[in-house]
C-alpha cells in the first residue's frame, strides 16, 4: 500500500471520529489538549511512510500544531513491526492510545505509566 492509498483509506474513519485534516495532519480537540496524527513520507523510499500520533496542548494561537509542538509522540508500527502500517492497525493504535487521554493531567499519567522518554521538549513512548 502506498502512502496516498493509506491516507485515502483512513480519511473517512478519522473524519467520523471528529478529526479534521490539514495537509498531512489530522486534529481533534478534547478539553485542554489536541489529538494529533501525521502521515510522514520516508526520505529513502517514496512508497514508505510513518504513521505518528501525539498530543499537543490546546492554545488559542496554535490550533494546528506541527510535530515539533506536540508534547508526546508515538510512531505506530504494524503487527509485525513494520513501519508501513495497515489502515486497521493505524486506527487501532489511535483508539488504544487516545482513549485514556482526555486532558493534560491524564497525558502526564499516561506518559509515566508507559515510561516515556523525553527527547528535547517531547516525550516518546
JSON list of C-alpha atoms in Angstrom, two decimals:
[
{"chain": "A", "resi": 1, "resn": "UNK", "atom": "CA", "xyz": [0.00, 0.00, 0.00]},
{"chain": "A", "resi": 2, "resn": "UNK", "atom": "CA", "xyz": [1.38, 3.41, -0.93]},
{"chain": "A", "resi": 3, "resn": "UNK", "atom": "CA", "xyz": [1.27, 6.45, 1.32]},
{"chain": "A", "resi": 4, "resn": "UNK", "atom": "CA", "xyz": [-1.52, 8.06, -0.74]},
{"chain": "A", "resi": 5, "resn": "UNK", "atom": "CA", "xyz": [-3.60, 4.86, -0.68]},
{"chain": "A", "resi": 6, "resn": "UNK", "atom": "CA", "xyz": [-3.12, 4.70, 3.08]},
{"chain": "A", "resi": 7, "resn": "UNK", "atom": "CA", "xyz": [-4.22, 8.32, 3.51]},
{"chain": "A", "resi": 8, "resn": "UNK", "atom": "CA", "xyz": [-7.35, 7.72, 1.45]},
{"chain": "A", "resi": 9, "resn": "UNK", "atom": "CA", "xyz": [-8.18, 4.59, 3.49]},
{"chain": "A", "resi": 10, "resn": "UNK", "atom": "CA", "xyz": [-8.01, 6.38, 6.86]},
{"chain": "A", "resi": 11, "resn": "UNK", "atom": "CA", "xyz": [-9.56, 9.70, 5.80]},
{"chain": "A", "resi": 12, "resn": "UNK", "atom": "CA", "xyz": [-13.22, 8.73, 6.26]},
{"chain": "A", "resi": 13, "resn": "UNK", "atom": "CA", "xyz": [-12.86, 6.77, 9.55]},
{"chain": "A", "resi": 14, "resn": "UNK", "atom": "CA", "xyz": [-10.89, 9.64, 11.12]},
{"chain": "A", "resi": 15, "resn": "UNK", "atom": "CA", "xyz": [-13.46, 12.18, 9.93]},
{"chain": "A", "resi": 16, "resn": "UNK", "atom": "CA", "xyz": [-16.23, 10.09, 11.53]},
{"chain": "A", "resi": 17, "resn": "UNK", "atom": "CA", "xyz": [-14.27, 10.23, 14.80]},
{"chain": "A", "resi": 18, "resn": "UNK", "atom": "CA", "xyz": [-14.21, 14.03, 14.65]},
{"chain": "A", "resi": 19, "resn": "UNK", "atom": "CA", "xyz": [-10.74, 14.61, 13.25]},
{"chain": "A", "resi": 20, "resn": "UNK", "atom": "CA", "xyz": [-10.20, 17.31, 10.67]},
{"chain": "A", "resi": 21, "resn": "UNK", "atom": "CA", "xyz": [-7.44, 17.16, 8.09]},
{"chain": "A", "resi": 22, "resn": "UNK", "atom": "CA", "xyz": [-4.94, 19.95, 7.44]},
{"chain": "A", "resi": 23, "resn": "UNK", "atom": "CA", "xyz": [-2.21, 18.95, 4.98]},
{"chain": "A", "resi": 24, "resn": "UNK", "atom": "CA", "xyz": [-0.71, 15.66, 6.14]},
{"chain": "A", "resi": 25, "resn": "UNK", "atom": "CA", "xyz": [-2.06, 16.17, 9.68]},
{"chain": "A", "resi": 26, "resn": "UNK", "atom": "CA", "xyz": [-5.36, 15.38, 11.41]},
{"chain": "A", "resi": 27, "resn": "UNK", "atom": "CA", "xyz": [-6.50, 17.18, 14.57]},
{"chain": "A", "resi": 28, "resn": "UNK", "atom": "CA", "xyz": [-9.19, 16.73, 17.17]},
{"chain": "A", "resi": 29, "resn": "UNK", "atom": "CA", "xyz": [-9.61, 18.96, 20.21]},
{"chain": "A", "resi": 30, "resn": "UNK", "atom": "CA", "xyz": [-10.56, 17.44, 23.57]},
{"chain": "A", "resi": 31, "resn": "UNK", "atom": "CA", "xyz": [-10.67, 19.75, 26.60]},
{"chain": "A", "resi": 32, "resn": "UNK", "atom": "CA", "xyz": [-7.22, 21.34, 27.03]},
{"chain": "A", "resi": 33, "resn": "UNK", "atom": "CA", "xyz": [-5.44, 19.08, 24.53]},
{"chain": "A", "resi": 34, "resn": "UNK", "atom": "CA", "xyz": [-5.40, 18.36, 20.81]},
{"chain": "A", "resi": 35, "resn": "UNK", "atom": "CA", "xyz": [-5.05, 14.84, 19.45]},
{"chain": "A", "resi": 36, "resn": "UNK", "atom": "CA", "xyz": [-2.63, 14.93, 16.54]},
{"chain": "A", "resi": 37, "resn": "UNK", "atom": "CA", "xyz": [-1.95, 12.50, 13.72]},
{"chain": "A", "resi": 38, "resn": "UNK", "atom": "CA", "xyz": [0.67, 12.76, 10.99]},
{"chain": "A", "resi": 39, "resn": "UNK", "atom": "CA", "xyz": [1.48, 10.62, 7.98]},
{"chain": "A", "resi": 40, "resn": "UNK", "atom": "CA", "xyz": [5.07, 11.30, 7.05]},
{"chain": "A", "resi": 41, "resn": "UNK", "atom": "CA", "xyz": [6.76, 10.02, 3.93]},
{"chain": "A", "resi": 42, "resn": "UNK", "atom": "CA", "xyz": [10.16, 8.36, 4.11]},
{"chain": "A", "resi": 43, "resn": "UNK", "atom": "CA", "xyz": [13.09, 10.17, 2.59]},
{"chain": "A", "resi": 44, "resn": "UNK", "atom": "CA", "xyz": [14.52, 6.83, 1.45]},
{"chain": "A", "resi": 45, "resn": "UNK", "atom": "CA", "xyz": [11.59, 5.30, -0.40]},
{"chain": "A", "resi": 46, "resn": "UNK", "atom": "CA", "xyz": [8.70, 7.19, -1.97]},
{"chain": "A", "resi": 47, "resn": "UNK", "atom": "CA", "xyz": [6.24, 4.41, -1.03]},
{"chain": "A", "resi": 48, "resn": "UNK", "atom": "CA", "xyz": [7.29, 4.14, 2.62]},
{"chain": "A", "resi": 49, "resn": "UNK", "atom": "CA", "xyz": [5.54, 6.21, 5.26]},
{"chain": "A", "resi": 50, "resn": "UNK", "atom": "CA", "xyz": [5.37, 6.63, 9.01]},
{"chain": "A", "resi": 51, "resn": "UNK", "atom": "CA", "xyz": [2.15, 6.99, 10.99]},
{"chain": "A", "resi": 52, "resn": "UNK", "atom": "CA", "xyz": [2.70, 9.13, 14.06]},
{"chain": "A", "resi": 53, "resn": "UNK", "atom": "CA", "xyz": [0.25, 10.12, 16.74]},
{"chain": "A", "resi": 54, "resn": "UNK", "atom": "CA", "xyz": [0.65, 12.56, 19.58]},
{"chain": "A", "resi": 55, "resn": "UNK", "atom": "CA", "xyz": [-0.92, 15.09, 21.86]},
{"chain": "A", "resi": 56, "resn": "UNK", "atom": "CA", "xyz": [-0.40, 18.84, 21.99]},
{"chain": "A", "resi": 57, "resn": "UNK", "atom": "CA", "xyz": [-1.61, 21.42, 24.46]},
{"chain": "A", "resi": 58, "resn": "UNK", "atom": "CA", "xyz": [-4.51, 23.45, 23.12]},
{"chain": "A", "resi": 59, "resn": "UNK", "atom": "CA", "xyz": [-3.53, 27.10, 22.78]},
{"chain": "A", "resi": 60, "resn": "UNK", "atom": "CA", "xyz": [-5.73, 29.74, 21.17]},
{"chain": "A", "resi": 61, "resn": "UNK", "atom": "CA", "xyz": [-2.87, 30.87, 18.91]},
{"chain": "A", "resi": 62, "resn": "UNK", "atom": "CA", "xyz": [-1.94, 27.32, 17.81]},
{"chain": "A", "resi": 63, "resn": "UNK", "atom": "CA", "xyz": [-4.90, 25.12, 16.88]},
{"chain": "A", "resi": 64, "resn": "UNK", "atom": "CA", "xyz": [-2.99, 23.08, 14.29]},
{"chain": "A", "resi": 65, "resn": "UNK", "atom": "CA", "xyz": [0.34, 22.23, 15.95]},
{"chain": "A", "resi": 66, "resn": "UNK", "atom": "CA", "xyz": [3.03, 20.62, 13.83]},
{"chain": "A", "resi": 67, "resn": "UNK", "atom": "CA", "xyz": [5.03, 17.63, 15.01]},
{"chain": "A", "resi": 68, "resn": "UNK", "atom": "CA", "xyz": [7.58, 19.92, 16.67]},
{"chain": "A", "resi": 69, "resn": "UNK", "atom": "CA", "xyz": [4.90, 21.32, 19.02]},
{"chain": "A", "resi": 70, "resn": "UNK", "atom": "CA", "xyz": [3.50, 18.01, 20.22]},
{"chain": "A", "resi": 71, "resn": "UNK", "atom": "CA", "xyz": [4.02, 17.17, 23.90]},
{"chain": "A", "resi": 72, "resn": "UNK", "atom": "CA", "xyz": [4.09, 13.46, 23.15]},
{"chain": "A", "resi": 73, "resn": "UNK", "atom": "CA", "xyz": [4.77, 11.44, 20.04]},
{"chain": "A", "resi": 74, "resn": "UNK", "atom": "CA", "xyz": [4.40, 7.78, 19.17]},
{"chain": "A", "resi": 75, "resn": "UNK", "atom": "CA", "xyz": [5.25, 6.10, 15.87]},
{"chain": "A", "resi": 76, "resn": "UNK", "atom": "CA", "xyz": [2.77, 3.29, 15.28]},
{"chain": "A", "resi": 77, "resn": "UNK", "atom": "CA", "xyz": [4.07, 0.03, 13.91]},
{"chain": "A", "resi": 78, "resn": "UNK", "atom": "CA", "xyz": [2.34, -2.82, 12.17]},
{"chain": "A", "resi": 79, "resn": "UNK", "atom": "CA", "xyz": [1.63, -6.11, 13.92]},
{"chain": "A", "resi": 80, "resn": "UNK", "atom": "CA", "xyz": [4.93, -7.47, 12.61]},
{"chain": "A", "resi": 81, "resn": "UNK", "atom": "CA", "xyz": [6.90, -4.33, 13.49]},
{"chain": "A", "resi": 82, "resn": "UNK", "atom": "CA", "xyz": [6.89, -2.80, 10.01]},
{"chain": "A", "resi": 83, "resn": "UNK", "atom": "CA", "xyz": [6.61, 0.95, 9.56]},
{"chain": "A", "resi": 84, "resn": "UNK", "atom": "CA", "xyz": [4.01, 0.86, 6.76]},
{"chain": "A", "resi": 85, "resn": "UNK", "atom": "CA", "xyz": [1.04, 0.07, 8.96]},
{"chain": "A", "resi": 86, "resn": "UNK", "atom": "CA", "xyz": [-2.27, -1.06, 7.55]},
{"chain": "A", "resi": 87, "resn": "UNK", "atom": "CA", "xyz": [-5.21, 1.32, 7.99]},
{"chain": "A", "resi": 88, "resn": "UNK", "atom": "CA", "xyz": [-6.84, -1.04, 10.51]},
{"chain": "A", "resi": 89, "resn": "UNK", "atom": "CA", "xyz": [-3.61, -1.15, 12.56]},
{"chain": "A", "resi": 90, "resn": "UNK", "atom": "CA", "xyz": [-3.30, 2.63, 12.47]},
{"chain": "A", "resi": 91, "resn": "UNK", "atom": "CA", "xyz": [-6.89, 3.21, 13.59]},
{"chain": "A", "resi": 92, "resn": "UNK", "atom": "CA", "xyz": [-6.48, 0.68, 16.40]},
{"chain": "A", "resi": 93, "resn": "UNK", "atom": "CA", "xyz": [-3.32, 2.48, 17.55]},
{"chain": "A", "resi": 94, "resn": "UNK", "atom": "CA", "xyz": [-5.22, 5.79, 17.60]},
{"chain": "A", "resi": 95, "resn": "UNK", "atom": "CA", "xyz": [-8.11, 4.31, 19.56]},
{"chain": "A", "resi": 96, "resn": "UNK", "atom": "CA", "xyz": [-5.93, 2.50, 22.09]},
{"chain": "A", "resi": 97, "resn": "UNK", "atom": "CA", "xyz": [-3.70, 5.50, 22.73]},
{"chain": "A", "resi": 98, "resn": "UNK", "atom": "CA", "xyz": [-6.22, 8.32, 22.91]},
{"chain": "A", "resi": 99, "resn": "UNK", "atom": "CA", "xyz": [-8.94, 6.53, 24.92]},
{"chain": "A", "resi": 100, "resn": "UNK", "atom": "CA", "xyz": [-7.09, 7.15, 28.22]},
{"chain": "A", "resi": 101, "resn": "UNK", "atom": "CA", "xyz": [-6.02, 10.73, 27.50]},
{"chain": "A", "resi": 102, "resn": "UNK", "atom": "CA", "xyz": [-8.72, 13.36, 27.91]},
{"chain": "A", "resi": 103, "resn": "UNK", "atom": "CA", "xyz": [-6.74, 16.23, 29.44]},
{"chain": "A", "resi": 104, "resn": "UNK", "atom": "CA", "xyz": [-3.18, 17.32, 30.27]},
{"chain": "A", "resi": 105, "resn": "UNK", "atom": "CA", "xyz": [-3.29, 15.62, 33.68]},
{"chain": "A", "resi": 106, "resn": "UNK", "atom": "CA", "xyz": [-4.25, 12.30, 32.09]},
{"chain": "A", "resi": 107, "resn": "UNK", "atom": "CA", "xyz": [-1.49, 12.75, 29.50]},
{"chain": "A", "resi": 108, "resn": "UNK", "atom": "CA", "xyz": [1.08, 13.11, 32.30]},
{"chain": "A", "resi": 109, "resn": "UNK", "atom": "CA", "xyz": [-0.18, 9.92, 33.95]},
{"chain": "A", "resi": 110, "resn": "UNK", "atom": "CA", "xyz": [-0.18, 8.07, 30.62]},
{"chain": "A", "resi": 111, "resn": "UNK", "atom": "CA", "xyz": [3.43, 9.10, 29.94]},
{"chain": "A", "resi": 112, "resn": "UNK", "atom": "CA", "xyz": [4.53, 7.95, 33.40]},
{"chain": "A", "resi": 113, "resn": "UNK", "atom": "CA", "xyz": [2.69, 4.63, 33.08]},
{"chain": "A", "resi": 114, "resn": "UNK", "atom": "CA", "xyz": [4.31, 3.98, 29.69]},
{"chain": "A", "resi": 115, "resn": "UNK", "atom": "CA", "xyz": [7.82, 5.02, 30.81]},
{"chain": "A", "resi": 116, "resn": "UNK", "atom": "CA", "xyz": [8.03, 7.68, 28.12]},
{"chain": "A", "resi": 117, "resn": "UNK", "atom": "CA", "xyz": [11.44, 9.06, 27.20]},
{"chain": "A", "resi": 118, "resn": "UNK", "atom": "CA", "xyz": [11.91, 12.80, 26.93]},
{"chain": "A", "resi": 119, "resn": "UNK", "atom": "CA", "xyz": [13.70, 13.89, 23.77]},
{"chain": "A", "resi": 120, "resn": "UNK", "atom": "CA", "xyz": [14.18, 17.66, 23.61]},
{"chain": "A", "resi": 121, "resn": "UNK", "atom": "CA", "xyz": [10.73, 19.06, 24.57]},
{"chain": "A", "resi": 122, "resn": "UNK", "atom": "CA", "xyz": [8.78, 15.96, 23.60]},
{"chain": "A", "resi": 123, "resn": "UNK", "atom": "CA", "xyz": [8.01, 12.59, 25.17]},
{"chain": "A", "resi": 124, "resn": "UNK", "atom": "CA", "xyz": [8.27, 9.41, 23.08]},
{"chain": "A", "resi": 125, "resn": "UNK", "atom": "CA", "xyz": [6.60, 6.19, 24.16]}
]
